[in-house]
CSV table of N, CA and C and ligand atoms in Angstrom, one decimal:
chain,number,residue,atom,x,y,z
A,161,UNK,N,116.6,66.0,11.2
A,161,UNK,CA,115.6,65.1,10.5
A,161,UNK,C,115.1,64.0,11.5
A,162,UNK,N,114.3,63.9,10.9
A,162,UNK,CA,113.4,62.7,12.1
A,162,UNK,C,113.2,61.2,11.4
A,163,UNK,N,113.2,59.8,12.0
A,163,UNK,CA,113.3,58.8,11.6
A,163,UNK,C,112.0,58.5,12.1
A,164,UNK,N,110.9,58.6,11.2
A,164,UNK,CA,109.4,57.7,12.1
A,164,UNK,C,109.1,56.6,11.0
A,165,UNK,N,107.9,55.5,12.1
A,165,UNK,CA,107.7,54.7,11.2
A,165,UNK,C,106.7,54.9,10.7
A,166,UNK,N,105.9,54.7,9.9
A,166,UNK,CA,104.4,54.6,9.9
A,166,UNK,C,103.9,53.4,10.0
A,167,UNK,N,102.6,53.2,10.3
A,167,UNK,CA,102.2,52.0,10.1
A,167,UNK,C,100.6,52.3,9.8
A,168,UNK,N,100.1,51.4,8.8
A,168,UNK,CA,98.4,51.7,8.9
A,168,UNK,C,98.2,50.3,8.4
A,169,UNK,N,96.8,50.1,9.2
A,169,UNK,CA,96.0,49.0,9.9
A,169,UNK,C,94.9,48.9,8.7
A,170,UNK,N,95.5,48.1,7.4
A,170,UNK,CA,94.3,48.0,6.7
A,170,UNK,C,92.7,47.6,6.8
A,171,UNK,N,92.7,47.1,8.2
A,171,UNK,CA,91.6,46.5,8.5
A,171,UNK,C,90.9,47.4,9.1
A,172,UNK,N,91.3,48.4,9.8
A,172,UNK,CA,90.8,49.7,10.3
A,172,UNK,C,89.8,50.5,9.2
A,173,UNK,N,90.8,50.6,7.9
A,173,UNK,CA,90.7,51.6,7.3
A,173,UNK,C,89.2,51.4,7.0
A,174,UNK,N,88.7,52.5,6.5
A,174,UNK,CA,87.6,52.1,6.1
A,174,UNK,C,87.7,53.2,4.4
A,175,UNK,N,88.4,54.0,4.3
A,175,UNK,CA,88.3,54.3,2.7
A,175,UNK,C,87.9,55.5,2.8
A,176,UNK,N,88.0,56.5,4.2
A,176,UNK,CA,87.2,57.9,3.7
A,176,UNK,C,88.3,59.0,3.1
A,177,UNK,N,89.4,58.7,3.0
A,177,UNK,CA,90.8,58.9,2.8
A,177,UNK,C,91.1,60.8,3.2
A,178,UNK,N,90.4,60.6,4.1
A,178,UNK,CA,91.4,62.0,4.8
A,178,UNK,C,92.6,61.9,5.0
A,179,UNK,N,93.3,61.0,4.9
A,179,UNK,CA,95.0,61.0,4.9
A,179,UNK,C,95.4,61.6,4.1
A,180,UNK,N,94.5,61.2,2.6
A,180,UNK,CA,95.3,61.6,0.8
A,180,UNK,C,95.8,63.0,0.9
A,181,UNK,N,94.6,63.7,1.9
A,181,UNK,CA,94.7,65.2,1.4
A,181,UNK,C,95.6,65.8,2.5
A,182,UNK,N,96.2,65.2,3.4
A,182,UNK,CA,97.1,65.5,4.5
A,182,UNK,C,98.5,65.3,4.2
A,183,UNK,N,98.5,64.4,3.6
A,183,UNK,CA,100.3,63.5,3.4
A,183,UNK,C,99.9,62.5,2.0
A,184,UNK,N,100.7,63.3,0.7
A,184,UNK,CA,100.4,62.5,-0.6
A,184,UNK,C,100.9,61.4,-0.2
A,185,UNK,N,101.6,60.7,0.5
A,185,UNK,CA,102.3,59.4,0.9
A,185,UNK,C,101.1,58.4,1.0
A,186,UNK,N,99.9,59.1,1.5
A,186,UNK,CA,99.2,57.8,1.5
A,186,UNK,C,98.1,57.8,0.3
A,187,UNK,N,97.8,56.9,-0.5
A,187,UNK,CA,97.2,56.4,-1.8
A,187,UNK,C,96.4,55.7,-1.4
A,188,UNK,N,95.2,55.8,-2.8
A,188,UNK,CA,94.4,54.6,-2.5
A,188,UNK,C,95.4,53.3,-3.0
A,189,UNK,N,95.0,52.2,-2.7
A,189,UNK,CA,95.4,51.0,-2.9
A,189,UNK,C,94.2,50.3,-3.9
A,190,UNK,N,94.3,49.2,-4.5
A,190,UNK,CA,93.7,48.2,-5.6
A,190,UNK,C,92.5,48.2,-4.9
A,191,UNK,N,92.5,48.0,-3.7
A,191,UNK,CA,91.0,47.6,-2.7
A,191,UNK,C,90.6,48.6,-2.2
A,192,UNK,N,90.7,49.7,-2.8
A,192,UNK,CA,89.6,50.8,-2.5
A,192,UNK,C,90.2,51.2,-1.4
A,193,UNK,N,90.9,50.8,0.1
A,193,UNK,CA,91.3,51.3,0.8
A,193,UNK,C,92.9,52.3,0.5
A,194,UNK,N,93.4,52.9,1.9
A,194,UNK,CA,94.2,53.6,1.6
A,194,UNK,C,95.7,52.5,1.8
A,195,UNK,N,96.7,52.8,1.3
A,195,UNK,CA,98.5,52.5,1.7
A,195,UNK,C,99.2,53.3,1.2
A,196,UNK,N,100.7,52.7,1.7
A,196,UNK,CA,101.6,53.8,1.6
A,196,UNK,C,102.2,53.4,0.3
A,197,UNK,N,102.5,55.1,-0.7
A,197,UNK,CA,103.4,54.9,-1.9
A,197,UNK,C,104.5,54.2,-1.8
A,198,UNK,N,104.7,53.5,-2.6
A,198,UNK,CA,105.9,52.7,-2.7
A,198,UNK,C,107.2,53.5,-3.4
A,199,UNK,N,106.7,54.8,-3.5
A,199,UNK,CA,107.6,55.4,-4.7
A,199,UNK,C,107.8,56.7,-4.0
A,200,UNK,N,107.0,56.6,-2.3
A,200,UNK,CA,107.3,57.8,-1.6
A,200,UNK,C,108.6,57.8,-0.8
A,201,UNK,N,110.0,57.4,-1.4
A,201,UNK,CA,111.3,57.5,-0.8
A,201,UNK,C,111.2,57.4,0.6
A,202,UNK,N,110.6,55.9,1.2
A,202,UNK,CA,110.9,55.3,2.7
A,202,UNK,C,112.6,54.8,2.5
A,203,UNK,N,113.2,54.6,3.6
A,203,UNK,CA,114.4,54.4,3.9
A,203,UNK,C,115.0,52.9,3.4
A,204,UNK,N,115.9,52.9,3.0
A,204,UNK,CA,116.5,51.3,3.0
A,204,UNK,C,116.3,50.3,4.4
A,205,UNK,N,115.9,49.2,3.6
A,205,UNK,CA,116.0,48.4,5.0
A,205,UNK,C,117.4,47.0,4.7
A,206,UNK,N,117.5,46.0,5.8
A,206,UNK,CA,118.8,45.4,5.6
A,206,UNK,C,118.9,45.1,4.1
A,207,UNK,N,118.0,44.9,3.4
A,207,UNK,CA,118.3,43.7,2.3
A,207,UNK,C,118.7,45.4,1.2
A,208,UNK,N,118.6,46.4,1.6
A,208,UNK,CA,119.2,47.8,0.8
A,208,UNK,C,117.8,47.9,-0.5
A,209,UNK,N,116.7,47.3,0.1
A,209,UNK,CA,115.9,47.8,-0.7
A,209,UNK,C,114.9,48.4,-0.3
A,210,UNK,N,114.7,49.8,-0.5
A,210,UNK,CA,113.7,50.7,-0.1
A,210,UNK,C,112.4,50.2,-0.5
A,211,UNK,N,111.4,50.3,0.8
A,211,UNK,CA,110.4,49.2,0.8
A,211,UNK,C,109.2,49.2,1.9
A,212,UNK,N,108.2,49.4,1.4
A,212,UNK,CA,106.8,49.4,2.0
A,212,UNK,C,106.6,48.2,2.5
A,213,UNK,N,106.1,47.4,3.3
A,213,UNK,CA,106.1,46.0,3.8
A,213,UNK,C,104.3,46.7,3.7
A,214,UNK,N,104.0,44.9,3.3
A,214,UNK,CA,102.4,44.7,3.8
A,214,UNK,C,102.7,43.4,4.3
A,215,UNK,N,102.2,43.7,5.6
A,215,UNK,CA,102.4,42.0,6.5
A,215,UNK,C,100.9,42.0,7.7
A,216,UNK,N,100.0,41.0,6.9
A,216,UNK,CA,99.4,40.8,7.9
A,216,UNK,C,98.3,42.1,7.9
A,217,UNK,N,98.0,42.7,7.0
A,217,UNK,CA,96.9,43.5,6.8
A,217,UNK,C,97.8,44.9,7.1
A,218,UNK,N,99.0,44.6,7.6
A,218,UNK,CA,99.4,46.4,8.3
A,218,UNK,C,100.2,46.6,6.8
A,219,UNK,N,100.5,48.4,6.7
A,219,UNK,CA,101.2,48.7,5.9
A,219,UNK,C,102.4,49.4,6.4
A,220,UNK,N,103.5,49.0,6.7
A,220,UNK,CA,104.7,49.7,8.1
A,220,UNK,C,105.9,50.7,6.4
A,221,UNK,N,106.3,51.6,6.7
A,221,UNK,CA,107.5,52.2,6.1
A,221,UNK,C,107.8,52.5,7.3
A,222,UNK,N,109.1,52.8,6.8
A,222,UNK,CA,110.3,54.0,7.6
A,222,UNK,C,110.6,54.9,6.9
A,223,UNK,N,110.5,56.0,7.7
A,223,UNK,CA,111.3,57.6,7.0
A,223,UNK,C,112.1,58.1,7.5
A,224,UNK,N,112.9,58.6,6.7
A,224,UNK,CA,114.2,59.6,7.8
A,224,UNK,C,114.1,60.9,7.0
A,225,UNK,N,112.7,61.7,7.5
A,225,UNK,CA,113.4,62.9,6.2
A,225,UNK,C,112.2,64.5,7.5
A,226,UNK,N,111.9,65.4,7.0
A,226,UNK,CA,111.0,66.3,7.2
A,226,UNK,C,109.7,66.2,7.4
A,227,UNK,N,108.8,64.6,6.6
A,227,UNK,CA,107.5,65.3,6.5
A,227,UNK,C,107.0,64.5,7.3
A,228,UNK,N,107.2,64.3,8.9
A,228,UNK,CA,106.9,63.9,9.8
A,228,UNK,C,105.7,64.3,10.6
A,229,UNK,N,105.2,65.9,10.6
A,229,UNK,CA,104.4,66.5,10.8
A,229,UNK,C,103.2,66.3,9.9
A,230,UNK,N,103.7,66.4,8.7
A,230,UNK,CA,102.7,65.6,7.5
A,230,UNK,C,101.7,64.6,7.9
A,231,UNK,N,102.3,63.5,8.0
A,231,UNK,CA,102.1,62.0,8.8
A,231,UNK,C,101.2,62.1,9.9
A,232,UNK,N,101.6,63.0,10.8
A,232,UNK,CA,101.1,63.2,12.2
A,232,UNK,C,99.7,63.7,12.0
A,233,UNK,N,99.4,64.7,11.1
A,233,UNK,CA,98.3,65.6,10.5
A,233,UNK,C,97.4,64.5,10.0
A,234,UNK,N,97.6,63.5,9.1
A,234,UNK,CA,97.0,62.6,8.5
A,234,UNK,C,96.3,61.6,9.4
A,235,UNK,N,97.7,61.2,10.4
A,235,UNK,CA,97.5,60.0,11.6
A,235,UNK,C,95.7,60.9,11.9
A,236,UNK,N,96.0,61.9,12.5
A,236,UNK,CA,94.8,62.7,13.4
A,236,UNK,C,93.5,62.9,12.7
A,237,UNK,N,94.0,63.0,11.3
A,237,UNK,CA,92.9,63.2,10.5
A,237,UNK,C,91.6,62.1,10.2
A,238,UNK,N,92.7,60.5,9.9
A,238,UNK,CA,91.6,59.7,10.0
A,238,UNK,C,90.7,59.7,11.4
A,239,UNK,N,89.6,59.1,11.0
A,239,UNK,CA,88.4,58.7,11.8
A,239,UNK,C,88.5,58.0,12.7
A,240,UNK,N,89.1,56.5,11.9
A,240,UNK,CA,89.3,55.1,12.3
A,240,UNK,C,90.8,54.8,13.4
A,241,UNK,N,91.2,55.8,13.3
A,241,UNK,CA,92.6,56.1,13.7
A,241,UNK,C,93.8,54.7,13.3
A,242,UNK,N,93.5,54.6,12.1
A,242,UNK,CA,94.1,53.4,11.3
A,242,UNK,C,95.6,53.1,10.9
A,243,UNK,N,95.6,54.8,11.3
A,243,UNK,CA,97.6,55.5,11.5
A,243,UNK,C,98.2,55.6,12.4
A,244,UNK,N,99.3,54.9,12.5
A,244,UNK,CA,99.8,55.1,13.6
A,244,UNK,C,101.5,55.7,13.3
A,245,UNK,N,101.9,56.5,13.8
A,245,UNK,CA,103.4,57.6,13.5
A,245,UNK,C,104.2,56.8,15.2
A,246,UNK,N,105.3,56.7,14.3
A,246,UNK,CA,106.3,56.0,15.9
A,246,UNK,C,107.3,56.7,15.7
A,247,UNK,N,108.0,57.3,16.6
A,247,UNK,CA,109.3,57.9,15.9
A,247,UNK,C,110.6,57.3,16.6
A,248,UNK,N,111.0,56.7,15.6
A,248,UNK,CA,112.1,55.3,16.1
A,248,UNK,C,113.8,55.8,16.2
A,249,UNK,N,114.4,55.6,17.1
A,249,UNK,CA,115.8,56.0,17.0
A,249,UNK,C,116.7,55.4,16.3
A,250,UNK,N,118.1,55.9,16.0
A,250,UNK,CA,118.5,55.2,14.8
A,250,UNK,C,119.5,54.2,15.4
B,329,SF4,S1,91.9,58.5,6.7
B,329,SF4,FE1,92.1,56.5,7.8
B,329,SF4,S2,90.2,55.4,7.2
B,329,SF4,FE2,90.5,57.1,5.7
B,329,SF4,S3,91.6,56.2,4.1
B,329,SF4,FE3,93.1,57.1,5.4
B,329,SF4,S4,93.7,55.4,6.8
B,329,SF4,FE4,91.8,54.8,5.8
């Protein structure tokens, strides 16, 4: 299994959502733009609460699971390249 983070750059986005159809992980959001499910089983962080951070316009998870390639497909798919896939060690 692989541990990557994601991260997408709401300010980037611009809403054509080629991600959706790449990796259901990413959703539209309230603002018409895209972010990440909150209910797409990202990893626990210190406080043991599984958790999408929006900080600062970015939307960051962690994953430790398979759909890494997923992610990757989506990252490439957008336009804006508003995805960014890190693959973080544990
Ligand atoms: S493909 Fe890129 S620009 Fe389109 S919704 Fe997804 S993150 Fe935003």
């Amino acid at each position: 299994m692989t541990k990557y983070e994601v991260t997408l750059e709401k300010e980037a986005c611009d809403g054509i959502f080629a991600c959706l159809t790449r990796d259901p992980r990413f959703v539209e959001d309230e603002d018409g733009l895209a972010t990440i499910d909150p209910d797409a089983d990202p990893i626990y962080d210190a406080t043991g609460e599984e958790t999408v951070t929006v900080e600062a316009g970015r939307v960051v998870a962690t994953f430790d699971d398979d759909r890494v390639d997923e992610t990757k497909k989506a990252a490439q798919a957008c336009p804006v390249d508003a995805i960014e896939v890190r693959e973080v060690s544990e």
